[in-house]
Amino acid sequence: MDADLYQRLITYMQRTDTVLTEHVGSKELQLMEQGRDRDAKIYDRDMAWLRQSDLVVAECTCPSLGVGYELASAEHLGIPVHIFYDHTKTQLSAMLTGNPYFHIHPYEKEEEIYKVLEELLNYYQ
Amino acid sequence: MDADLYQRLITYMQRTDTVLTEHVGSKELQLMEQGRDRDAKIYDRDMAWLRQSDLVVAECTCPSLGVGYELASAEHLGIPVHIFYDHTKTQLSAMLTGNPYFHIHPYEKEEEIYKVLEELLNYYQ
C-alpha cells in the first residue's frame, strides 16, 4: 500500500468534502486483524461509515481482500463507486472491470487522478 | 497466488463434490482484465457460478480485490463462506475477521485444511 499517495488524495478531497476513512492515509494505523473482538469493532465502524457515504473513491493499485469486500458492499448499498488504479503497475480483477456498476479510472500519472476527482466532487456534491 | 495449492484443494473437493471455479487451479487461465467486453463475460459467468453454489471455500493467503468482492457477494446471497489462510504468511483484513458472517480457518500446515474441508463437505452435503 502507498500511504503517502492515499494521504495526498485524502487531503485533496478534504478541501471541500468530509473523508470518513482518513485513517487509511495514516502509516501508524493498522487495519489487519487484532483479535476477533477488536476486529468486529473495526468492521462495524467501517460498515457504518460506508452506509453514511455519498460516494466511494477507491485507489486499487494494491490488491486487498478488505477493499474488494467494501467495493461489493458499497454496490449492494447503492453507493456510487469510483475506482482508480495505476495501469502501469497492475491489472484489475475482471470481477471489478467486468462489473458495469463500477466506474473505472486507470491512470498513469497521479495528476490525472485529481482532475477526475475534482469533477466527481462537483458532480456528487 | 499459489496455483499448485489451489489445484490440490480443488482435486480434494472434486472427489465428492462439484467445484465450479476449477479454473483458479489452472496456471494458464488469467482472470485479470482482458478488455471490458471480455471482462463483463467473466464477471457474469463468475456471478452465475456463485449464485449456484451451496458453499464458498476461499483460500485467502494472497490479497485479492476480486476474491474480496466475491466474499461480500456470497454474503449478500446468503451462501455460507469458509475462509482459509496461512497465518504464518499473512494477516487477514479486519473486514473479514471482524465480520461474524464469515467462518475463518487460520492454518499453518496444508494438512489442516483437508481435515476441515472433509467436515465441511459432509456438513453441507
Coordinates of C-alpha atoms in Angstrom, one line a residue:
Chain A
M1 CA 0.0 0.0 0.0
D2 CA 1.0 3.6 -0.7
A3 CA 0.1 5.6 2.4
D4 CA 1.7 8.8 1.0
L5 CA -0.4 8.7 -2.1
Y6 CA -3.6 7.9 -0.1
Q7 CA -2.8 10.9 2.2
R8 CA -2.4 13.2 -0.7
L9 CA -5.8 12.1 -2.2
I10 CA -7.5 12.5 1.2
T11 CA -6.0 16.0 1.7
Y12 CA -7.3 16.9 -1.8
M13 CA -10.8 15.8 -1.1
Q14 CA -10.9 17.3 2.4
R15 CA -10.6 20.8 0.9
T16 CA -14.3 20.6 0.1
D17 CA -15.6 17.3 1.5
T18 CA -15.6 15.0 4.5
V19 CA -13.5 11.9 4.2
L20 CA -14.7 9.2 6.6
T21 CA -11.8 6.8 6.2
E22 CA -9.0 9.3 6.6
H23 CA -7.1 6.8 8.7
V24 CA -6.1 4.9 5.6
G25 CA -3.7 7.7 4.9
S26 CA -2.0 7.1 8.2
K27 CA 1.0 4.9 8.3
E28 CA 0.5 4.3 12.0
L29 CA -2.9 2.6 11.9
Q30 CA -3.1 -1.0 11.0
L31 CA -6.3 -2.5 9.8
M32 CA -5.2 -6.0 9.9
E33 CA -6.5 -8.5 12.4
Q34 CA -6.0 -7.5 16.1
G35 CA -8.1 -10.2 17.8
R36 CA -11.6 -11.0 16.9
D37 CA -13.3 -8.6 19.3
R38 CA -11.3 -5.6 18.2
D39 CA -11.8 -6.7 14.5
A40 CA -15.5 -6.8 15.0
K41 CA -15.4 -3.2 16.2
I42 CA -13.3 -2.1 13.1
Y43 CA -15.8 -4.0 10.9
D44 CA -18.8 -2.3 12.5
R45 CA -17.2 1.1 12.3
D46 CA -16.2 0.8 8.7
M47 CA -19.6 -0.5 7.6
A48 CA -21.3 2.4 9.5
W49 CA -19.0 4.8 7.6
L50 CA -19.9 3.1 4.3
R51 CA -23.6 3.4 5.0
Q52 CA -23.1 7.2 5.6
S53 CA -21.2 7.8 2.4
D54 CA -22.4 9.6 -0.7
L55 CA -19.5 8.3 -2.8
V56 CA -16.8 5.7 -2.6
V57 CA -13.4 6.6 -4.1
A58 CA -11.0 3.6 -4.1
E59 CA -7.4 3.6 -5.0
C60 CA -7.0 0.0 -6.1
T61 CA -3.4 -0.4 -7.3
C62 CA -2.6 -2.7 -4.4
P63 CA -4.7 -5.9 -4.2
S64 CA -6.7 -6.1 -1.0
L65 CA -9.4 -8.5 0.3
G66 CA -10.8 -5.8 2.6
V67 CA -11.1 -3.3 -0.2
G68 CA -12.7 -5.8 -2.5
Y69 CA -15.2 -6.6 0.3
E70 CA -16.0 -2.9 0.7
L71 CA -16.5 -2.3 -3.0
A72 CA -19.1 -5.1 -3.2
S73 CA -20.8 -3.8 0.0
A74 CA -21.0 -0.3 -1.5
E75 CA -22.6 -1.8 -4.6
H76 CA -25.1 -3.6 -2.5
L77 CA -25.9 -0.3 -0.6
G78 CA -26.3 1.5 -3.9
I79 CA -23.5 3.9 -3.2
P80 CA -21.6 5.1 -6.4
V81 CA -18.1 3.6 -6.6
H82 CA -15.1 5.2 -8.5
I83 CA -12.0 3.0 -8.7
F84 CA -8.6 4.4 -9.6
Y85 CA -5.5 2.3 -10.4
D86 CA -2.1 2.8 -11.9
H87 CA -2.4 0.7 -15.0
T88 CA 1.4 0.7 -15.5
K89 CA 1.7 -1.2 -12.2
T90 CA -1.2 -3.6 -12.1
Q91 CA -4.2 -5.0 -13.8
L92 CA -7.6 -5.2 -12.0
S93 CA -9.6 -8.3 -11.5
A94 CA -12.3 -8.9 -14.1
M95 CA -14.7 -9.0 -11.1
L96 CA -14.3 -5.2 -11.0
T97 CA -13.6 -4.2 -14.6
G98 CA -16.4 -6.6 -15.8
N99 CA -19.0 -5.2 -13.4
P100 CA -21.0 -2.4 -15.1
Y101 CA -21.8 -0.9 -11.7
F102 CA -18.2 0.3 -11.1
H103 CA -16.7 3.5 -12.7
I104 CA -13.1 2.5 -13.5
H105 CA -10.4 5.2 -13.9
P106 CA -7.0 3.8 -15.0
Y107 CA -4.2 6.3 -14.6
E108 CA -0.6 6.6 -15.3
K109 CA 0.3 9.8 -13.5
E110 CA -1.0 10.9 -10.2
E111 CA -2.1 14.3 -11.6
E112 CA -4.7 12.5 -13.7
I113 CA -6.5 11.4 -10.5
Y114 CA -7.0 15.0 -9.2
K115 CA -8.6 16.1 -12.5
V116 CA -11.2 13.3 -12.3
L117 CA -11.6 13.8 -8.5
E118 CA -12.4 17.4 -9.0
E119 CA -15.2 16.6 -11.5
L120 CA -16.5 13.8 -9.2
L121 CA -16.7 16.0 -6.1
N122 CA -18.5 18.7 -8.1
Y123 CA -20.9 16.1 -9.6
Y124 CA -21.8 14.3 -6.4
Q125 CA -22.0 17.4 -4.1
Chain B
M1 CA -1.2 -16.8 -5.9
D2 CA -0.4 -20.4 -5.3
A3 CA -2.0 -22.3 -8.2
D4 CA -0.5 -25.6 -7.1
L5 CA -2.1 -25.4 -3.6
Y6 CA -5.5 -24.3 -5.2
Q7 CA -5.3 -27.3 -7.6
R8 CA -4.7 -29.7 -4.7
L9 CA -7.7 -28.3 -2.8
I10 CA -9.9 -28.5 -5.9
T11 CA -8.9 -32.1 -6.6
Y12 CA -9.6 -33.0 -2.9
M13 CA -13.1 -31.5 -3.1
Q14 CA -13.8 -33.0 -6.5
R15 CA -13.7 -36.5 -5.0
T16 CA -17.2 -35.9 -3.7
D17 CA -18.4 -32.5 -5.0
T18 CA -18.6 -30.2 -8.0
V19 CA -16.2 -27.3 -8.0
L20 CA -17.5 -24.5 -10.2
T21 CA -14.3 -22.4 -10.2
E22 CA -11.9 -25.2 -11.1
H23 CA -10.1 -22.8 -13.4
V24 CA -8.5 -21.0 -10.5
G25 CA -6.3 -24.1 -10.1
S26 CA -5.0 -23.6 -13.7
K27 CA -1.9 -21.7 -14.2
E28 CA -2.9 -21.0 -17.8
L29 CA -6.0 -19.1 -17.2
Q30 CA -5.8 -15.4 -16.3
L31 CA -8.6 -13.7 -14.6
M32 CA -7.2 -10.2 -14.9
E33 CA -8.7 -7.7 -17.3
Q34 CA -8.8 -8.6 -20.9
G35 CA -10.8 -5.8 -22.4
R36 CA -14.1 -4.6 -20.9
D37 CA -16.4 -6.9 -23.1
R38 CA -14.5 -10.0 -22.2
D39 CA -14.3 -8.9 -18.6
A40 CA -18.1 -8.5 -18.5
K41 CA -18.4 -12.1 -19.6
I42 CA -16.1 -13.3 -16.9
Y43 CA -18.0 -11.3 -14.3
D44 CA -21.3 -12.6 -15.5
R45 CA -20.1 -16.2 -15.5
D46 CA -18.5 -16.0 -12.1
M47 CA -21.6 -14.4 -10.6
A48 CA -23.8 -17.1 -12.1
W49 CA -21.5 -19.7 -10.6
L50 CA -21.7 -18.0 -7.2
R51 CA -25.5 -18.0 -7.3
Q52 CA -25.5 -21.7 -8.0
S53 CA -23.1 -22.6 -5.1
D54 CA -24.1 -24.3 -1.8
L55 CA -20.8 -23.3 -0.2
V56 CA -17.9 -21.0 -0.8
V57 CA -14.4 -22.2 0.1
A58 CA -11.8 -19.4 -0.2
E59 CA -8.1 -19.7 0.2
C60 CA -7.2 -16.1 1.2
T61 CA -3.5 -16.1 1.9
C62 CA -2.9 -13.8 -1.1
P63 CA -4.6 -10.5 -1.1
S64 CA -7.1 -10.0 -4.0
L65 CA -9.7 -7.4 -4.8
G66 CA -11.7 -10.0 -6.9
V67 CA -11.8 -12.5 -4.1
G68 CA -12.8 -9.8 -1.6
Y69 CA -15.6 -8.8 -4.0
E70 CA -16.8 -12.4 -4.3
L71 CA -16.8 -13.0 -0.5
A72 CA -19.1 -10.0 0.1
S73 CA -21.3 -11.1 -2.8
A74 CA -21.6 -14.6 -1.3
E75 CA -22.6 -13.0 2.0
H76 CA -25.3 -10.9 0.3
L77 CA -26.6 -14.0 -1.5
G78 CA -26.7 -15.9 1.9
I79 CA -24.2 -18.6 0.8
P80 CA -22.0 -19.9 3.6
V81 CA -18.4 -18.8 3.3
H82 CA -15.4 -20.6 4.8
I83 CA -12.1 -18.7 4.6
F84 CA -8.7 -20.4 4.9
Y85 CA -5.4 -18.6 5.2
D86 CA -1.8 -19.4 6.2
H87 CA -1.4 -17.3 9.4
T88 CA 2.4 -17.7 9.2
K89 CA 2.4 -15.8 5.9
T90 CA -0.3 -13.1 6.3
Q91 CA -2.9 -11.5 8.4
L92 CA -6.4 -11.0 7.1
S93 CA -8.2 -7.7 6.9
A94 CA -10.5 -6.9 9.8
M95 CA -13.3 -6.5 7.3
L96 CA -13.2 -10.3 7.0
T97 CA -12.1 -11.4 10.5
G98 CA -14.4 -8.8 12.1
N99 CA -17.5 -9.9 10.2
P100 CA -19.4 -12.6 12.1
Y101 CA -20.9 -14.0 8.8
F102 CA -17.6 -15.5 7.8
H103 CA -16.1 -18.8 9.1
I104 CA -12.4 -18.2 9.4
H105 CA -9.9 -21.0 9.5
P106 CA -6.3 -20.0 10.0
Y107 CA -3.8 -22.8 9.2
E108 CA -0.1 -23.4 9.4
K109 CA 0.2 -26.7 7.5
E110 CA -1.7 -27.6 4.4
E111 CA -2.9 -30.9 6.0
E112 CA -5.0 -28.9 8.5
I113 CA -7.1 -27.6 5.6
Y114 CA -8.2 -31.1 4.4
K115 CA -9.4 -32.1 7.9
V116 CA -11.7 -29.1 8.0
L117 CA -12.7 -29.5 4.3
E118 CA -13.8 -33.1 5.0
E119 CA -16.0 -32.0 7.8
L120 CA -17.4 -29.1 5.8
L121 CA -18.2 -31.2 2.7
N122 CA -20.0 -33.7 5.0
Y123 CA -21.9 -31.0 6.8
Y124 CA -23.1 -29.1 3.7
Q125 CA -23.8 -32.1 1.5

